[in-house]
Short mmCIF file of C-alpha atoms in Angstrom, two decimals:
data_model
loop_
_atom_site.label_atom_id
_atom_site.label_comp_id
_atom_site.label_asym_id
_atom_site.label_seq_id
_atom_site.Cartn_x
_atom_site.Cartn_y
_atom_site.Cartn_z
CA MET A 4 0.03 0.00 -0.12
CA HIS A 5 2.77 2.54 0.79
CA ARG A 6 4.46 1.49 -2.40
CA SER A 7 1.33 2.25 -4.53
CA ALA A 8 0.82 5.86 -3.55
CA PRO A 9 3.75 7.48 -4.64
CA ARG A 10 3.10 5.66 -8.05
CA LEU A 11 -0.14 6.95 -8.40
CA SER A 12 0.93 10.38 -7.80
CA ARG A 13 3.31 10.25 -10.41
CA ILE A 14 0.77 8.92 -13.06
CA LEU A 15 -1.57 11.69 -12.23
CA ALA A 16 1.20 14.34 -12.56
CA CYS A 17 2.23 13.05 -16.03
CA ALA A 18 -1.26 12.87 -17.34
CA ALA A 19 -1.69 16.64 -16.26
CA VAL A 20 0.94 17.89 -18.52
CA PRO A 21 -0.63 17.36 -21.73
CA VAL A 22 -3.69 19.36 -20.52
CA MET A 23 -1.59 22.22 -19.60
CA LEU A 24 0.32 22.44 -22.68
CA VAL A 25 -2.89 22.57 -24.85
CA VAL A 26 -4.25 25.31 -22.75
CA ALA A 27 -1.13 27.16 -23.16
CA GLY A 28 -1.13 26.45 -26.72
CA CYS A 29 -4.69 27.91 -27.03
CA SER A 30 -4.15 30.92 -25.34
CA SER A 31 -0.91 31.66 -27.57
CA ASP A 32 -2.83 31.11 -30.66
CA SER A 33 -5.75 33.58 -29.69
CA GLY A 34 -3.23 36.56 -28.56
CA ASP A 35 -1.37 35.97 -32.16
CA ASP A 36 -5.01 36.16 -34.10
CA LYS A 37 -5.83 39.44 -32.11
CA LYS A 38 -2.68 40.92 -32.85
CA GLY A 39 -2.95 39.95 -36.56
CA SER A 40 -6.40 41.64 -36.52
CA ASP A 41 -5.38 44.90 -35.06
CA SER A 42 -2.49 45.26 -37.45
CA SER A 43 -4.77 44.75 -40.51
CA ALA A 44 -7.14 47.10 -39.44
CA SER A 45 -4.97 49.85 -38.96
CA SER A 46 -3.22 49.63 -41.98
CA PRO A 47 -5.12 47.38 -44.39
CA SER A 48 -3.24 48.04 -47.49
CA GLY A 49 0.30 48.08 -45.56
CA LYS A 50 1.02 51.51 -47.03
CA LYS A 51 1.25 55.15 -45.12
CA THR A 52 -1.40 57.50 -46.41
CA GLU A 53 -0.04 61.22 -47.31
CA PRO A 54 -1.99 64.37 -46.28
CA THR A 55 -4.02 65.79 -48.88
CA VAL A 56 -3.41 69.17 -50.13
CA GLU A 57 -6.32 71.97 -50.06
CA PRO A 58 -8.35 72.10 -53.45
CA ALA A 59 -7.87 75.02 -55.25
CA LYS A 60 -10.69 77.89 -55.10
CA TYR A 61 -10.44 78.56 -58.89
CA ASP A 62 -10.48 76.15 -61.68
CA THR A 63 -10.21 78.79 -64.52
CA LEU A 64 -9.76 82.56 -65.52
CA PRO A 65 -12.36 85.04 -66.90
CA ALA A 66 -13.19 83.87 -70.33
CA ASP A 67 -12.39 87.18 -72.05
CA THR A 68 -9.62 88.59 -70.28
CA CYS A 69 -9.96 92.03 -72.18
CA LYS A 70 -13.19 92.22 -70.30
CA SER A 71 -11.97 91.78 -66.79
CA ILE A 72 -11.51 95.60 -66.84
CA ALA A 73 -14.52 97.71 -67.55
CA ARG A 74 -14.37 99.53 -70.96
CA LYS A 75 -15.25 102.75 -69.33
CA THR A 76 -12.12 102.44 -67.19
CA THR A 77 -9.81 101.57 -69.94
CA GLU A 78 -10.86 104.43 -72.24
CA SER A 79 -10.17 106.77 -69.10
CA LEU A 80 -7.08 105.28 -68.61
CA VAL A 81 -6.16 105.08 -72.44
CA PRO A 82 -8.06 107.63 -74.16
CA LYS A 83 -6.77 106.93 -77.57
CA ALA A 84 -6.14 103.14 -77.64
CA LYS A 85 -5.21 101.87 -80.98
CA VAL A 86 -7.59 99.12 -80.20
CA LYS A 87 -10.40 99.87 -77.75
CA SER A 88 -11.27 96.46 -76.77
CA GLY A 89 -7.75 95.53 -76.29
CA THR A 90 -5.42 93.06 -77.62
CA ALA A 91 -5.14 89.57 -75.88
CA GLY A 92 -1.84 87.99 -75.44
CA LYS A 93 -1.06 84.68 -76.79
CA SER A 94 -1.28 81.67 -74.24
CA ASN A 95 -1.05 77.75 -74.79
CA ASN A 96 -3.52 77.69 -72.00
CA THR A 97 -5.99 80.48 -71.22
CA GLU A 98 -7.42 78.70 -68.14
CA THR A 99 -4.05 79.06 -66.35
CA ARG A 100 -2.42 81.87 -68.00
CA SER A 101 -3.84 85.06 -69.99
CA SER A 102 -3.22 88.80 -70.67
CA CYS A 103 -4.42 91.85 -72.60
CA ALA A 104 -2.84 95.15 -73.07
CA TRP A 105 -4.16 98.59 -74.44
CA ASN A 106 -1.79 101.61 -75.78
CA GLY A 107 -2.34 104.80 -77.59
CA LEU A 108 -1.13 108.44 -78.16
CA ASP A 109 -3.39 111.21 -77.52
CA ASP A 110 -1.94 113.76 -80.02
CA ASN A 111 -2.96 117.47 -79.10
CA GLY A 112 -0.93 119.09 -81.79
CA VAL A 113 1.39 121.92 -80.82
CA LYS A 114 0.20 121.57 -77.02
CA GLY A 115 2.03 117.97 -76.98
CA SER A 116 0.81 114.44 -76.61
CA GLN A 117 -0.07 112.19 -73.87
CA TYR A 118 1.01 108.46 -74.07
CA ARG A 119 -0.47 105.84 -72.10
CA TRP A 120 -0.02 102.26 -71.63
CA LEU A 121 -1.87 99.56 -69.70
CA ASP A 122 -1.64 95.73 -69.49
CA VAL A 123 -3.34 93.02 -67.08
CA GLY A 124 -1.94 89.47 -66.70
CA PHE A 125 -3.26 86.45 -64.87
CA LEU A 126 -1.47 83.57 -63.53
CA ARG A 127 -3.66 80.37 -61.98
CA PHE A 128 -2.30 77.31 -59.96
CA ASP A 129 -3.69 74.07 -59.17
CA SER A 130 -3.26 72.22 -55.86
CA ASP A 131 -0.36 69.56 -56.29
CA GLN A 132 0.49 67.00 -53.83
CA ALA A 133 4.09 67.16 -54.52
CA LEU A 134 3.86 71.16 -55.06
CA GLY A 135 1.51 72.15 -52.51
CA SER A 136 -1.98 73.89 -52.76
CA GLY A 137 -2.77 76.23 -55.23
CA ALA A 138 -3.17 79.08 -52.91
CA LYS A 139 0.41 78.56 -51.49
CA ARG A 140 1.96 78.39 -55.24
CA ALA A 141 -0.07 81.44 -56.21
CA THR A 142 1.72 83.03 -52.67
CA ASP A 143 5.10 82.28 -53.60
CA GLU A 144 4.41 83.28 -57.26
CA TYR A 145 2.98 86.84 -56.07
CA THR A 146 6.23 87.33 -53.92
CA LYS A 147 8.07 86.81 -57.13
CA GLN A 148 6.10 89.28 -59.31
CA VAL A 149 6.41 92.03 -56.48
CA ALA A 150 10.35 91.37 -56.61
CA LYS A 151 10.28 91.59 -60.36
CA ALA A 152 8.82 95.15 -60.35
CA GLN A 153 11.07 96.45 -57.72
CA ALA A 154 13.89 95.24 -60.08
CA ALA A 155 12.89 96.95 -63.37
CA GLU A 156 15.81 97.72 -65.21
CA GLY A 157 16.58 101.59 -65.33
CA ALA A 158 13.83 101.98 -62.83
CA LYS A 159 14.49 105.25 -60.54
CA LYS A 160 12.77 106.40 -57.33
CA VAL A 161 11.30 102.82 -56.55
CA SER A 162 8.89 102.47 -53.91
CA ALA A 163 6.48 99.75 -52.73
CA ALA A 164 3.56 99.77 -50.47
CA PRO A 165 0.64 97.45 -49.60
CA ALA A 166 -2.83 97.97 -51.48
CA ASP A 167 -5.57 97.61 -49.20
CA GLY A 168 -8.92 96.24 -50.75
CA ILE A 169 -7.45 94.56 -53.61
CA GLY A 170 -7.86 90.58 -53.43
CA GLU A 171 -6.37 88.59 -50.33
CA GLN A 172 -2.95 90.70 -50.53
CA ALA A 173 -1.74 93.35 -52.85
CA THR A 174 1.05 95.42 -53.24
CA SER A 175 1.80 98.59 -55.49
CA VAL A 176 5.36 99.36 -56.93
CA THR A 177 5.82 103.00 -58.20
CA TYR A 178 8.96 104.23 -60.19
CA ASP A 179 10.40 106.74 -62.59
CA LEU A 180 11.91 105.42 -66.00
CA SER A 181 13.44 107.37 -68.90
CA LYS A 182 12.96 105.84 -72.34
CA THR A 183 12.67 107.13 -75.90
CA GLY A 184 13.95 110.65 -74.76
CA GLU A 185 10.98 110.83 -72.20
CA ASP A 186 10.38 110.63 -68.57
CA PHE A 187 7.80 107.62 -67.79
CA GLU A 188 5.51 107.58 -64.62
CA TYR A 189 5.12 103.67 -63.76
CA ALA A 190 2.96 101.84 -61.37
CA THR A 191 2.66 97.99 -61.06
CA VAL A 192 -0.05 96.71 -58.94
CA VAL A 193 0.67 92.70 -57.91
CA ALA A 194 -2.65 91.01 -56.06
CA ARG A 195 -3.57 87.64 -55.00
CA THR A 196 -6.78 85.96 -54.77
CA ALA A 197 -6.77 82.55 -53.52
CA ASN A 198 -4.97 80.48 -56.19
CA VAL A 199 -4.61 83.55 -58.94
CA VAL A 200 -2.12 85.77 -58.95
CA VAL A 201 -2.98 89.30 -61.13
CA THR A 202 -0.29 91.61 -62.22
CA LEU A 203 -1.31 95.11 -63.54
CA THR A 204 1.07 97.74 -65.09
CA TYR A 205 0.23 101.24 -65.97
CA ASN A 206 2.47 103.89 -67.11
CA GLY A 207 2.42 107.12 -69.15
CA ALA A 208 4.73 109.87 -70.44
CA GLY A 209 4.14 113.53 -72.00
CA TYR A 210 5.53 114.14 -75.70
CA ALA A 211 6.58 117.10 -77.75
CA GLY A 212 6.76 119.52 -74.75
CA ALA A 213 3.28 117.95 -72.66
CA LYS A 214 3.96 117.47 -69.05
CA THR A 215 4.34 114.26 -67.41
CA PRO A 216 1.53 112.67 -65.67
CA SER A 217 2.01 112.79 -61.98
CA ALA A 218 2.89 109.67 -60.34
CA ALA A 219 -0.34 110.04 -58.20
CA ASP A 220 -2.55 109.93 -60.94
CA ILE A 221 -0.89 106.92 -62.55
CA LEU A 222 -0.94 104.90 -59.06
CA LYS A 223 -4.49 105.72 -58.60
CA GLY A 224 -5.49 104.67 -62.23
CA ALA A 225 -3.65 101.17 -61.83
CA GLN A 226 -5.45 100.59 -58.69
CA LYS A 227 -8.81 101.19 -59.99
CA ALA A 228 -7.95 99.04 -63.03
CA ALA A 229 -6.51 96.08 -60.57
CA LYS A 230 -9.27 95.99 -58.23
CA GLU A 231 -11.85 95.44 -61.29
CA ALA A 232 -9.46 92.80 -62.63
CA VAL A 233 -9.16 91.02 -59.39
CA ALA A 234 -13.18 90.99 -58.86
CA ALA A 235 -13.27 89.28 -62.63
CA VAL A 236 -11.72 86.22 -61.30
CA GLY A 237 -14.38 83.93 -60.23
CA ALA A 238 -17.28 86.33 -61.28
CA GLU A 239 -18.59 83.61 -63.96
CA ALA A 240 -19.40 80.97 -61.73
CA PRO A 241 -21.80 78.57 -62.74
CA ALA A 242 -25.60 79.12 -61.90
CA ALA A 243 -25.58 75.62 -60.02
CA GLU A 244 -23.08 77.21 -57.56
CA LYS A 245 -25.42 80.11 -56.95
CA PRO A 246 -27.65 79.78 -53.65
CA SER A 247 -31.14 78.29 -53.96
CA ALA A 248 -34.16 79.63 -52.16
CA THR A 249 -34.50 78.94 -48.60
CA PRO A 250 -37.83 77.61 -47.20
CA SER A 251 -38.49 80.89 -45.86
CA ASP A 252 -38.28 82.69 -49.36
CA GLU A 253 -40.67 80.06 -50.54
CA ALA A 254 -43.17 80.84 -47.77
CA SER A 255 -42.78 84.47 -48.35
CA ALA A 256 -43.69 83.81 -52.19
CA LYS A 257 -46.65 81.56 -51.10
CA THR A 258 -47.91 84.64 -49.08
CA SER A 259 -47.49 86.91 -51.37
CA ASP A 260 -49.41 84.86 -54.04
CA LYS A 261 -52.08 84.51 -51.58
CA ALA A 262 -52.14 88.30 -50.97
CA SER A 263 -52.68 88.85 -54.69
CA GLY A 264 -55.48 86.26 -55.05
CA LYS A 265 -53.42 83.63 -56.69
CA THR A 266 -52.61 80.32 -55.36
CA SER A 267 -49.05 78.66 -56.13
CA SER A 268 -50.43 75.74 -57.78
CA LYS A 269 -51.98 78.30 -60.28
CA THR A 270 -48.89 80.24 -60.51
CA SER A 271 -47.02 76.97 -61.25
CA SER A 272 -49.26 75.37 -63.84
CA LYS A 273 -48.78 78.18 -66.13
CA ALA A 274 -46.50 78.19 -69.29
CA PRO A 275 -43.58 80.58 -68.99
CA THR A 276 -43.87 83.71 -71.14
CA LYS A 277 -41.86 84.77 -74.07
CA SER A 278 -40.26 87.38 -72.09
CA SER A 279 -39.37 84.98 -69.00
CA THR A 280 -38.11 82.35 -71.57
CA LYS A 281 -35.71 85.40 -73.22
CA THR A 282 -34.69 86.43 -69.80
CA SER A 283 -33.86 82.74 -68.48
CA THR A 284 -31.71 82.18 -71.78
CA LYS A 285 -29.62 85.09 -71.37
CA SER A 286 -29.12 84.61 -67.60
#
């Protein structure tokens, strides 16, 4: 009896070992599955995702660059323009780069003549994953254009100052320049609106004894034209982007119809008149 007790203990101990190993094995497998599940959920493709750049605000430029400045303005700044409608510059892609210029000589005979030149250029930048957002790229170009204006060859009395109220940021650069034997007054306005850079230059000179235009007048004219050019960017938005009527607007319309003795159903059932059709076509 004393000999059988130790032997029985050894048998039971050996029988328990496989059970413990099995339990340990199951526990290990369960942990591996969980780890693998977490790993695949955090990165299904196994690749790191790159941050996206901000989309560009404008995807096109004014359809007709020469109309970006009002005809009334161009005629006042260049009274005797050779081409009153302006001369468009050549471009391989007018959706990213375009320009227009006006120039003319107002000949007053023995009283002398006044020469004026006006030109405007647009540059648009798309957002690019490698290069950055359109707004950032436009900001970089804006800085370059301001520096370029300040470094005009032969320029004297160069001065640069912020131009308030023109786009998101704008700088006016003024300077004197002598050419063709006359003294010219120059003003260049560089402005940025979102992802578009507008550069406008206006200059003038007096010929045959006529006085040189004042720097203040040239600057004033340049800023006025630049403001109009910047406003033209994005002005031709599709009708779908225009705000639609709100519920309160519709309620007001129904109230107005009832007050006039008409129901909204009768109004909607009528066919559009010729005049309303023409109006909607034009818009």
